[in-house]
Coordinates of C-alpha atoms and ligand atoms in Angstrom, one line a residue:
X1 CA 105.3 113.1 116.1
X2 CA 106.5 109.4 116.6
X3 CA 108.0 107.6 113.4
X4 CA 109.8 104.5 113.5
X5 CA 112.2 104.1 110.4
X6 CA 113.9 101.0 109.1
X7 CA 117.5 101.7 107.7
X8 CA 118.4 99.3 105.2
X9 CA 121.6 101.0 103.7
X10 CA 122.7 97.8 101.7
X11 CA 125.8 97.7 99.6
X12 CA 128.3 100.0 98.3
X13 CA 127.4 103.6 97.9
X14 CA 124.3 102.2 100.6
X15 CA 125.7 103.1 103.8
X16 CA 126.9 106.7 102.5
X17 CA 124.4 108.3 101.0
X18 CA 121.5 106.5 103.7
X19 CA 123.7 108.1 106.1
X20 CA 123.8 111.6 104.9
X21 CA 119.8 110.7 104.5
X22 CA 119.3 109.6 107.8
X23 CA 120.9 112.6 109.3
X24 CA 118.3 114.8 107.1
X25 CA 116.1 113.6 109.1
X26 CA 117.5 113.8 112.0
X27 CA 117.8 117.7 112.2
X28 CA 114.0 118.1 111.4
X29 CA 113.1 115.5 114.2
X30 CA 115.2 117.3 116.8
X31 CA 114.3 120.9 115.2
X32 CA 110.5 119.6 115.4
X33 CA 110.6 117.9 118.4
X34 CA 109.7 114.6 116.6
X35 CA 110.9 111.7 117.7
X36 CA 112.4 109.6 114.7
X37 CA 113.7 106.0 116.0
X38 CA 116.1 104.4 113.6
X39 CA 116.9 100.5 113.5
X40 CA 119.5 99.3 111.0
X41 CA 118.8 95.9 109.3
X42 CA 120.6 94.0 106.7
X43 CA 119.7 93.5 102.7
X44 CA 121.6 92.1 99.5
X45 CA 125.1 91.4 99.5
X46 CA 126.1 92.5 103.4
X47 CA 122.7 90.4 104.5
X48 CA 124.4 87.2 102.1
X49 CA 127.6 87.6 103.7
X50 CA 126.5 88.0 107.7
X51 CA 123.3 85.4 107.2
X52 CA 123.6 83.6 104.3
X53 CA 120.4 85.0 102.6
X54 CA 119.8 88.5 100.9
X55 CA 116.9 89.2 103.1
X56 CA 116.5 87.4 106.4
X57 CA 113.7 86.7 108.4
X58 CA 114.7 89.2 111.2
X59 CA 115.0 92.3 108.6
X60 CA 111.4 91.8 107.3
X61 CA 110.3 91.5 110.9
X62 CA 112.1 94.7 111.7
X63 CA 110.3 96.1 108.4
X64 CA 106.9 95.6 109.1
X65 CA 106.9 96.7 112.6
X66 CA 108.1 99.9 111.4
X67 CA 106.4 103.0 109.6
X68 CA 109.0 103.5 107.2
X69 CA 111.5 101.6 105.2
X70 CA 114.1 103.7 104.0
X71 CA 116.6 101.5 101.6
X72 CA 120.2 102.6 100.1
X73 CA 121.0 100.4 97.5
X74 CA 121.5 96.4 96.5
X75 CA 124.4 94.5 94.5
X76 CA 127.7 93.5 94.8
X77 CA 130.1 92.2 92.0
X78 CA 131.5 89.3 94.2
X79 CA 127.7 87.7 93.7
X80 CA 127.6 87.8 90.4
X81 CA 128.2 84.2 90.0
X82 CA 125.0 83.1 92.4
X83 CA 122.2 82.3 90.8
X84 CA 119.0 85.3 90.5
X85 CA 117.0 84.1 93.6
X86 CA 120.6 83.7 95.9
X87 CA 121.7 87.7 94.3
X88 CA 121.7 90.6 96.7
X89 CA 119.1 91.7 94.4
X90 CA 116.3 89.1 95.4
X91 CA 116.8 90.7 98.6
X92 CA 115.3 94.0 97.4
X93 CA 112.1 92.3 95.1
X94 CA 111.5 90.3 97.9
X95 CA 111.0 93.3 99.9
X96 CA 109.1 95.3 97.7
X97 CA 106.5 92.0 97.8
X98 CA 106.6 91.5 101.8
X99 CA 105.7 95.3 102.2
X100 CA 103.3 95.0 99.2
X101 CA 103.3 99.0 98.2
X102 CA 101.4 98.8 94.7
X103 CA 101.8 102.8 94.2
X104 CA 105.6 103.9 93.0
X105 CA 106.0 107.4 92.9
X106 CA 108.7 109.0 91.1
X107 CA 109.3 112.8 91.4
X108 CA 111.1 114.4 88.9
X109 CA 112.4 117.7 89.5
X110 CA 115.0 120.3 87.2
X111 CA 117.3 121.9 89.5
X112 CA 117.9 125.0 88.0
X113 CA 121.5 125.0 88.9
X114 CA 121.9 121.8 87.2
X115 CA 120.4 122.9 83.5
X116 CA 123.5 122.5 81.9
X117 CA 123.6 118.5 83.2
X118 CA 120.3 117.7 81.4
X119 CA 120.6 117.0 77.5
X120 CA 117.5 119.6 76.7
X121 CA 117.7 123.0 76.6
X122 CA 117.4 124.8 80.2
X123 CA 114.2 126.8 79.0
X124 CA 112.5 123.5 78.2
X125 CA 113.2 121.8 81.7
X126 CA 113.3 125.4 84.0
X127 CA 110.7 124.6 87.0
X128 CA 109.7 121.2 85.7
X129 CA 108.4 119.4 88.5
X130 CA 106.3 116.3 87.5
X131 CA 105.4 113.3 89.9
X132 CA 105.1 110.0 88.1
X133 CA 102.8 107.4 90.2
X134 CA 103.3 104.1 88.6
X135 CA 101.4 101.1 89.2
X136 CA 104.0 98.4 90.4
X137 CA 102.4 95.1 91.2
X138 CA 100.4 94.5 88.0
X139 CA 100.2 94.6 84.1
X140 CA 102.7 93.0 81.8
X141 CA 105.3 92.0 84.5
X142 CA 102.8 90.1 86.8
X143 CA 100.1 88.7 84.4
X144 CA 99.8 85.1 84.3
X145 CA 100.0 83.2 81.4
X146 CA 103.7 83.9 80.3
X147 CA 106.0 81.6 78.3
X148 CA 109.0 81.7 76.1
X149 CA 108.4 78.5 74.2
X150 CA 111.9 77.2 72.7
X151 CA 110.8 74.1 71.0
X152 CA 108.1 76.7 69.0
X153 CA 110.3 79.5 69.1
X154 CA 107.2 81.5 70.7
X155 CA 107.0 83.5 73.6
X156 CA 104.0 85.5 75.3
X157 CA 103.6 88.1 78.4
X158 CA 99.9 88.7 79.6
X159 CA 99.1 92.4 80.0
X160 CA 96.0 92.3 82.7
X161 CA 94.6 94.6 85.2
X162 CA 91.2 94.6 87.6
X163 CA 89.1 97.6 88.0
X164 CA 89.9 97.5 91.9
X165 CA 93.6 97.4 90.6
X166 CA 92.9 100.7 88.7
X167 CA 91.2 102.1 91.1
X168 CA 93.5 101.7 93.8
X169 CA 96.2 103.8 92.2
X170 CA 94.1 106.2 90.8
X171 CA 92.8 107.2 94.5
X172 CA 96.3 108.0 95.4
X173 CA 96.9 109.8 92.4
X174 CA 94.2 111.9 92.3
X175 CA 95.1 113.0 96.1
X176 CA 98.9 113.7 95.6
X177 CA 97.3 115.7 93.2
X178 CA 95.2 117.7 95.2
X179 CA 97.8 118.4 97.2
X180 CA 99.7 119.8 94.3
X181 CA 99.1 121.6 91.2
X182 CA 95.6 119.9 90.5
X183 CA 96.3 118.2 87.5
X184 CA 95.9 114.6 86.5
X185 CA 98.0 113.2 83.6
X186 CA 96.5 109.7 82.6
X187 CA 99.0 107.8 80.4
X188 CA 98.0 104.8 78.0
X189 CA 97.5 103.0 74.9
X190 CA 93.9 103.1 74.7
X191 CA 93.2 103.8 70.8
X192 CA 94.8 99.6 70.7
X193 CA 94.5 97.9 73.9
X194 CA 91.7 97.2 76.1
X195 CA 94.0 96.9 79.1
X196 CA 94.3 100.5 78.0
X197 CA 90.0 101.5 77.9
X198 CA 89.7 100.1 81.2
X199 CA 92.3 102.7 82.7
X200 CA 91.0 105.3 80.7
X201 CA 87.3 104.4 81.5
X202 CA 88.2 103.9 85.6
X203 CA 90.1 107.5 85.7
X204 CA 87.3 109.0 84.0
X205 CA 84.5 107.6 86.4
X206 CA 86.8 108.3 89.2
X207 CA 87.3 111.7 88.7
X208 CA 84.2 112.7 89.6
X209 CA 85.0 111.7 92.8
X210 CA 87.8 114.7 92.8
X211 CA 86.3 117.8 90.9
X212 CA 89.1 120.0 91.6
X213 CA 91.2 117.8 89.5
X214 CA 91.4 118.5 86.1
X215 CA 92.4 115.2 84.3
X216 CA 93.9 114.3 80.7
X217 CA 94.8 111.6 78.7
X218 CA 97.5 111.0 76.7
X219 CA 98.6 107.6 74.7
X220 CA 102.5 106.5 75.6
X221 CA 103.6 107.0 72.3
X222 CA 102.9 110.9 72.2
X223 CA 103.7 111.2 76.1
X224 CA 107.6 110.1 75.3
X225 CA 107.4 113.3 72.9
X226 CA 105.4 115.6 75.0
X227 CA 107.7 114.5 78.1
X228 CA 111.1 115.6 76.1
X229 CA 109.4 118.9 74.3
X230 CA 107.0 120.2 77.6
X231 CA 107.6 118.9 80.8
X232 CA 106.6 121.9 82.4
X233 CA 102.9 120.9 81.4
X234 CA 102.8 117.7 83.7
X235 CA 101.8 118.1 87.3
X236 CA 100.9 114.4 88.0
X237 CA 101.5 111.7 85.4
X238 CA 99.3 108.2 86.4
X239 CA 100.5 105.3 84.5
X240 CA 100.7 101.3 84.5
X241 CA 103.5 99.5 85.1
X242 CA 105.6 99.0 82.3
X243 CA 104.4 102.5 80.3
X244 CA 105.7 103.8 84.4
X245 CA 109.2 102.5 84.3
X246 CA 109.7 103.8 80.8
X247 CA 108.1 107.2 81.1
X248 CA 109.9 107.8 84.9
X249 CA 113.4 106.8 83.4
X250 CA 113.0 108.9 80.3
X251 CA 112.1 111.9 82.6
X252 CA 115.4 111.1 84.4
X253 CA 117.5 113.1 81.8
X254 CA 115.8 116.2 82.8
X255 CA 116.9 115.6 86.0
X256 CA 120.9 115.3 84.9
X257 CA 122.1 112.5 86.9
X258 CA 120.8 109.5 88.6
X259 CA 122.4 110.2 91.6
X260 CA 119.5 113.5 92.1
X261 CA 116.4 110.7 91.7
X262 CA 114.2 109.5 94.8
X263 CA 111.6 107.2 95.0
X264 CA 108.5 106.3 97.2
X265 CA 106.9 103.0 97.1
X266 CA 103.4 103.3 98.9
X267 CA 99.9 101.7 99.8
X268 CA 101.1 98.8 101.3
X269 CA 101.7 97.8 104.5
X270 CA 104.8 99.9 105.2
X271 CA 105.8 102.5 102.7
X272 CA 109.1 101.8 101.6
X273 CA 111.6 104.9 100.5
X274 CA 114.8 104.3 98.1
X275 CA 117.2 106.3 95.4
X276 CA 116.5 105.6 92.0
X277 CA 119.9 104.8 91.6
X278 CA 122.2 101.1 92.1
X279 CA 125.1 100.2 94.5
X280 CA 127.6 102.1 92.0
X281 CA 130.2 99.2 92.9
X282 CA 132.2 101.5 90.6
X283 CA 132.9 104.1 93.3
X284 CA 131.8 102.4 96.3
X285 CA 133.7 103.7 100.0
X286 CA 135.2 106.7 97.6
X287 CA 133.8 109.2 99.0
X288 CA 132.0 110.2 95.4
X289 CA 128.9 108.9 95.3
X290 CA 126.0 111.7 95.3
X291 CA 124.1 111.2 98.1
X292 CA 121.1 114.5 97.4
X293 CA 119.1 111.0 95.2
X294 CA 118.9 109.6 98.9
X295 CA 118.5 113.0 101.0
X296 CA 115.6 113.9 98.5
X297 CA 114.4 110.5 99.7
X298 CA 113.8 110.8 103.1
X299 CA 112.2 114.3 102.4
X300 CA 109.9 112.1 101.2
X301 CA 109.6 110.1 104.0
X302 CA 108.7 113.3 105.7
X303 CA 106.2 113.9 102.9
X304 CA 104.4 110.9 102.8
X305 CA 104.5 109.1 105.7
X306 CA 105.4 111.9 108.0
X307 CA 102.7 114.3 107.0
X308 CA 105.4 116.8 107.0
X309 CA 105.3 118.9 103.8
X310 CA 106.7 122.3 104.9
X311 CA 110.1 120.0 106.0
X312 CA 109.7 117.7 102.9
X313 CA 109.7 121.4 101.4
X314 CA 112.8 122.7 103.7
X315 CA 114.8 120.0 102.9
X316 CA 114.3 120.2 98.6
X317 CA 115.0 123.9 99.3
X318 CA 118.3 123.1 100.9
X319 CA 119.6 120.6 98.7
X320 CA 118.6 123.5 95.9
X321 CA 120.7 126.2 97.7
X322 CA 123.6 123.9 98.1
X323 CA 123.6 123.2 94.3
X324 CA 122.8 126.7 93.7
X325 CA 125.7 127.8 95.5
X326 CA 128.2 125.7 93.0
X327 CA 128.7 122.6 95.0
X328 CA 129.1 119.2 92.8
X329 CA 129.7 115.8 93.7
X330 CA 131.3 114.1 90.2
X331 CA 128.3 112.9 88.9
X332 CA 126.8 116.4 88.5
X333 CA 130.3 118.8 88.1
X334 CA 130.3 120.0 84.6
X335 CA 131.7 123.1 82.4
X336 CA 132.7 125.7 84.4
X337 CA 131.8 123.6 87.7
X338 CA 134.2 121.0 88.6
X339 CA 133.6 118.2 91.3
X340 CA 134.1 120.0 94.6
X341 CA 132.9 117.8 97.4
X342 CA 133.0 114.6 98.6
X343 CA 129.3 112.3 99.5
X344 CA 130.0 113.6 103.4
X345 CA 130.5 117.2 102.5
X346 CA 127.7 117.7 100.3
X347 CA 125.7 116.0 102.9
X348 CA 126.6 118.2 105.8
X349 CA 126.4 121.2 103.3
X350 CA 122.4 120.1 103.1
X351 CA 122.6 119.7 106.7
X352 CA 123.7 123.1 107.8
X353 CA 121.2 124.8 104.7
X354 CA 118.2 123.0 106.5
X355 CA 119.1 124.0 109.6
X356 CA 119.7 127.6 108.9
X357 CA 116.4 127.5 107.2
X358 CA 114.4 125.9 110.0
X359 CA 116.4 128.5 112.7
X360 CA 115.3 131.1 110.8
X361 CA 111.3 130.1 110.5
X362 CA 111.6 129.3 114.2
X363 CA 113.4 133.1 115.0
X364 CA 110.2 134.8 112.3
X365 CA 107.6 132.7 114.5
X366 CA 109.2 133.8 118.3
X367 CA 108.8 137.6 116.5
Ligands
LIG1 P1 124.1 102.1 89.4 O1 122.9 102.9 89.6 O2 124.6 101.4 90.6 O3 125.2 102.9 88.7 C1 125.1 103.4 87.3 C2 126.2 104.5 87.1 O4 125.7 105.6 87.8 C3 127.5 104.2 87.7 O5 128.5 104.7 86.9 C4 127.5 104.8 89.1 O6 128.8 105.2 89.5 C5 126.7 106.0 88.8 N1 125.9 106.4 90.0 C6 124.8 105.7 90.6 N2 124.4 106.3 91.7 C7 125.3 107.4 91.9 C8 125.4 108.4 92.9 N3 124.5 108.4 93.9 N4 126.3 109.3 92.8 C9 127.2 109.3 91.7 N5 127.2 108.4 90.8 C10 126.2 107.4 90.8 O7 123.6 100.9 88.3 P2 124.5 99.7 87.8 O8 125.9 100.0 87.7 O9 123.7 99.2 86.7 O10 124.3 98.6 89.0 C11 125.3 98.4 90.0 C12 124.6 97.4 91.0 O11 123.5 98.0 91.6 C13 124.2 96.1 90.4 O12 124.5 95.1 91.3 C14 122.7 96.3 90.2 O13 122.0 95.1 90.3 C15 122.4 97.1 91.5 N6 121.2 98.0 91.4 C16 120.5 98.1 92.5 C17 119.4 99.0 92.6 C18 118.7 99.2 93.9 O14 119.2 98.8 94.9 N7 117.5 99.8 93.9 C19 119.0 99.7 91.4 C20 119.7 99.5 90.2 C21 120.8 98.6 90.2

C-alpha cells in the first residue's frame, strides 16, 4: 500500500521522539512492502523562526496533499513574549482547523509493566484498554454567543450541538467499536442539560443502525468515578468536547506518564496523528524525552489511516515487550527500575522488538 505522510516534528522533544516514530513505520513499510513517503514541513516555533509565521502556507499545502499528518509537538520558551495568534501554538490550532478532523480519539492503555507508575492499584488498571472518541470542533468551546462582560462583571459560554454534529461522531464510534470489544460508552449530563438529551436521544436512534453494539449511558459526574474505580469495564467511551478533554486526561493516570499517550484526530480531510504530550522545553535535545507517546502514534497511523491492524497490533506489542523487559526512559523509571535508556535507545529497542516479531510471522507463514 501507498501512504504519503506529513512529518511535522515541531519543537523540542518534536524531532526525537517523531523520529524514533517515523522509523516505526518505516520497518513495517519495508517489512510489508508498503511504500510510506515522508515529507518534513515546518510548525510553531522552528516554522516562526525560518518563515516568520507558526504555520506557513507551504506546510498546509504539503498537509492536505497528504494522507497522514503525523505531528511531534509545539512551543518554545523564547515566544512567550508574542502575542497568542503570533505563538508556535497558533500553529498547531490552526492546523487542527485546515485539516478539519471533528473526531479525537484518545486510547488509553495500562501497560502492565508500568502498574507501579499509575496512582491506582495495578488490579484496578491490569488490561484496561479504553478508547475515548471526543468530539473536537463543537460544544462549549465553539458555540457562539460567548462574552466575558467587565463593565457587568458577567460572562457566558454557549454549549450547542446539531443532530448531524452528533451523528457524525457517533458513526465513527460505533465502528471503532465494532472493530473492537463491541461496546459503546455514551458519556453526558442528560438528567440537566438538553445539549445532553440530544446526544443521548441521537446515540440511541443510531444504534440501531449497529446491533452488535451494545451501548450505555453514563452522566460525567459518575463516569469520573467509574473511570478511577473500573476502567476495565470501558471498551469505547463517546463524549462531547469539553466532558472529552476532561474524561481522556483523567484516564491519563492510568496510563503513568504523559510521555506513553497518542492521539488520532480524524474525519476530516487528512487525519492528523500527535502525542498527547507538549515540547517538554524542560528536557529538550537531552536525550530523555519518552518517545513510545509518539511510536504508539504512528501505530495508529497504521490503524487508522493505513488499514493496518495486525502492525498497529505488532508495534503496541513491541513497545510492551520493551517495557516488559525493564527498559525506562526518566519519565517512567520508578522503585526498583531506574532510568536506563536514552529517547534513541528506547526507540531502536522498539525497532528491533517489531522486527523480530514481523521476521518471525513471516518465517511461521513460509512454513
Ligand atoms: P509538556 O507536555 O511539554 O511537559 C509537561 C511535563 O511532562 C514536563 O515536565 C515534561 O518534561 C514532561 N514530558 C512531556 N512529554 C514527555 C516525554 N515524551 N517524555 C518524558 N517527559 C515528558 O507540557 P508543558 O510543559 O505544559 O508545555 C511545554 C510547551 O509545550 C508549551 O509551549 C506548551 O504550549 C506546549 N504544548 C504543546 C502541545 C502540543 O504540541 N500538542 C501540547 C501541550 C503543550
Amino acid at each position: 500500500m501507498k501512504l504519503k505522510i506529513a512529518i511535522l516534528a515541531g519543537d523540542g522533544i518534536g524531532p526525537e521522539v517523531t523520529r524514533e516514530a517515523v522509523n516505526i513505520l518505516n520497518v513495517v513499510a519495508e517489512a510489508g512492502g508498503h511504500e510510506f513517503t515522508f515529507t518534513e514541513s515546518l510548525i510553531g516555533g522552528v516554522a516562526i523562526t525560518a518563515n516568520g509565521t507558526p504555520l506557513p502556507q507551504s506546510t498546509i499545502d504539503t498537509c492536505l496533499d497528504s494522507d497522514a499528518v503525523l505531528l511531534g509537538a509545539v512551543g518554545d520558551n523564547k515566544f512567550n513574549s508574542l502575542t497568542p495568534d503570533k505563538r508556535p501554538e497558533a500553529g498547531l490550532l490552526q492546523i487542527r482547523q485546515e485539516l478539519g478532523g471533528f473526531a479525537n480519539l484518545r486510547p488509553c492503555l495500562a501497560f502492565e509493566a508500568l502498574s507501579e507508575n499509575s496512582p491506582l492499584r495495578p488490579e484496578v488498571t491490569k488490561g484496561v484498554d479504553i478508547l475515548f472518541v471526543r468530539e473536537l470542533l463543537g460544544g462549549l468551546y465553539f458555540g457562539q454567543p460567548r462574552e466575558w462582560n467587565k463593565q457587568t462583571g458577567e460572562a457566558f459560554n454557549t454549549m450547542r450541538y446539531s443532530k448531524s454534529e452528533v451523528e457524525r461522531v457517533a458513526h465513527i464510534a460505533f465502528q471503532l467499536a465494532q472493530k473492537r470489544r463491541k461496546k459503546l460508552t455514551q458519556v453526558d449530563k442528560a438528567n440537566v442539560l438538553e445539549c445532553s438529551q440530544l446526544w443521548r436521544a441521537t446515540v440511541d436512534e443510531i444504534k440501531t443502525q449497529y446491533p452488535d453494539v451494545t451501548v450505555e449511558h453514563q452522566l460525567v459526574d459518575s463516569m469520573a468515578i467509574h473511570l478511577m474505580n473500573t476502567p476495565r469495564n470501558f471498551d469505547v467511551v463517546l463524549t462531547e468536547n469539553l466532558f472529552g478533554d476532561i474524561l481522556s486526561d483523567e484516564s491519563g493516570v492510568i496510563s503513568g506518564s504523559l510521555g506513553m499517550l497518542p492521539s488520532a484526530t480524524i474525519g476530516g480531510k487528512v487525519n492528523l496523528y500527535e502525542p498527547v504530550h507538549g515540547s517538554a522545553p524542560d528536557i529538550a535535545g537531552q536525550g530523555k524525552a519518552n518517545p513510545l507517546g509518539a511510536i504508539l502514534t504512528a501505530a495508529m497511523v497504521l490503524r487508522h489511516s493505513a488499514n493496518l491492524e495486525q502492525e498497529a497490533k505488532a508495534v503496541e506489542a513491541a513497545v510492551t515487550k520493551v517495557l516488559a523487559e525493564g527498559h525506562r526512559t526518566s519519565d517512567i523509571a520508578r522503585g526498583n527500575t531506574a532510568a536506563n535508556v536514552t529517547t534513541q535507545q528506547m526507540g531502536k529497542l522498539v525497532h528491533n522488538a517489531l522486527a523480530e516479531s514481523i521476521d518471525r510471522q513471516q518465517s511461521l507463514h513460509a512454513v
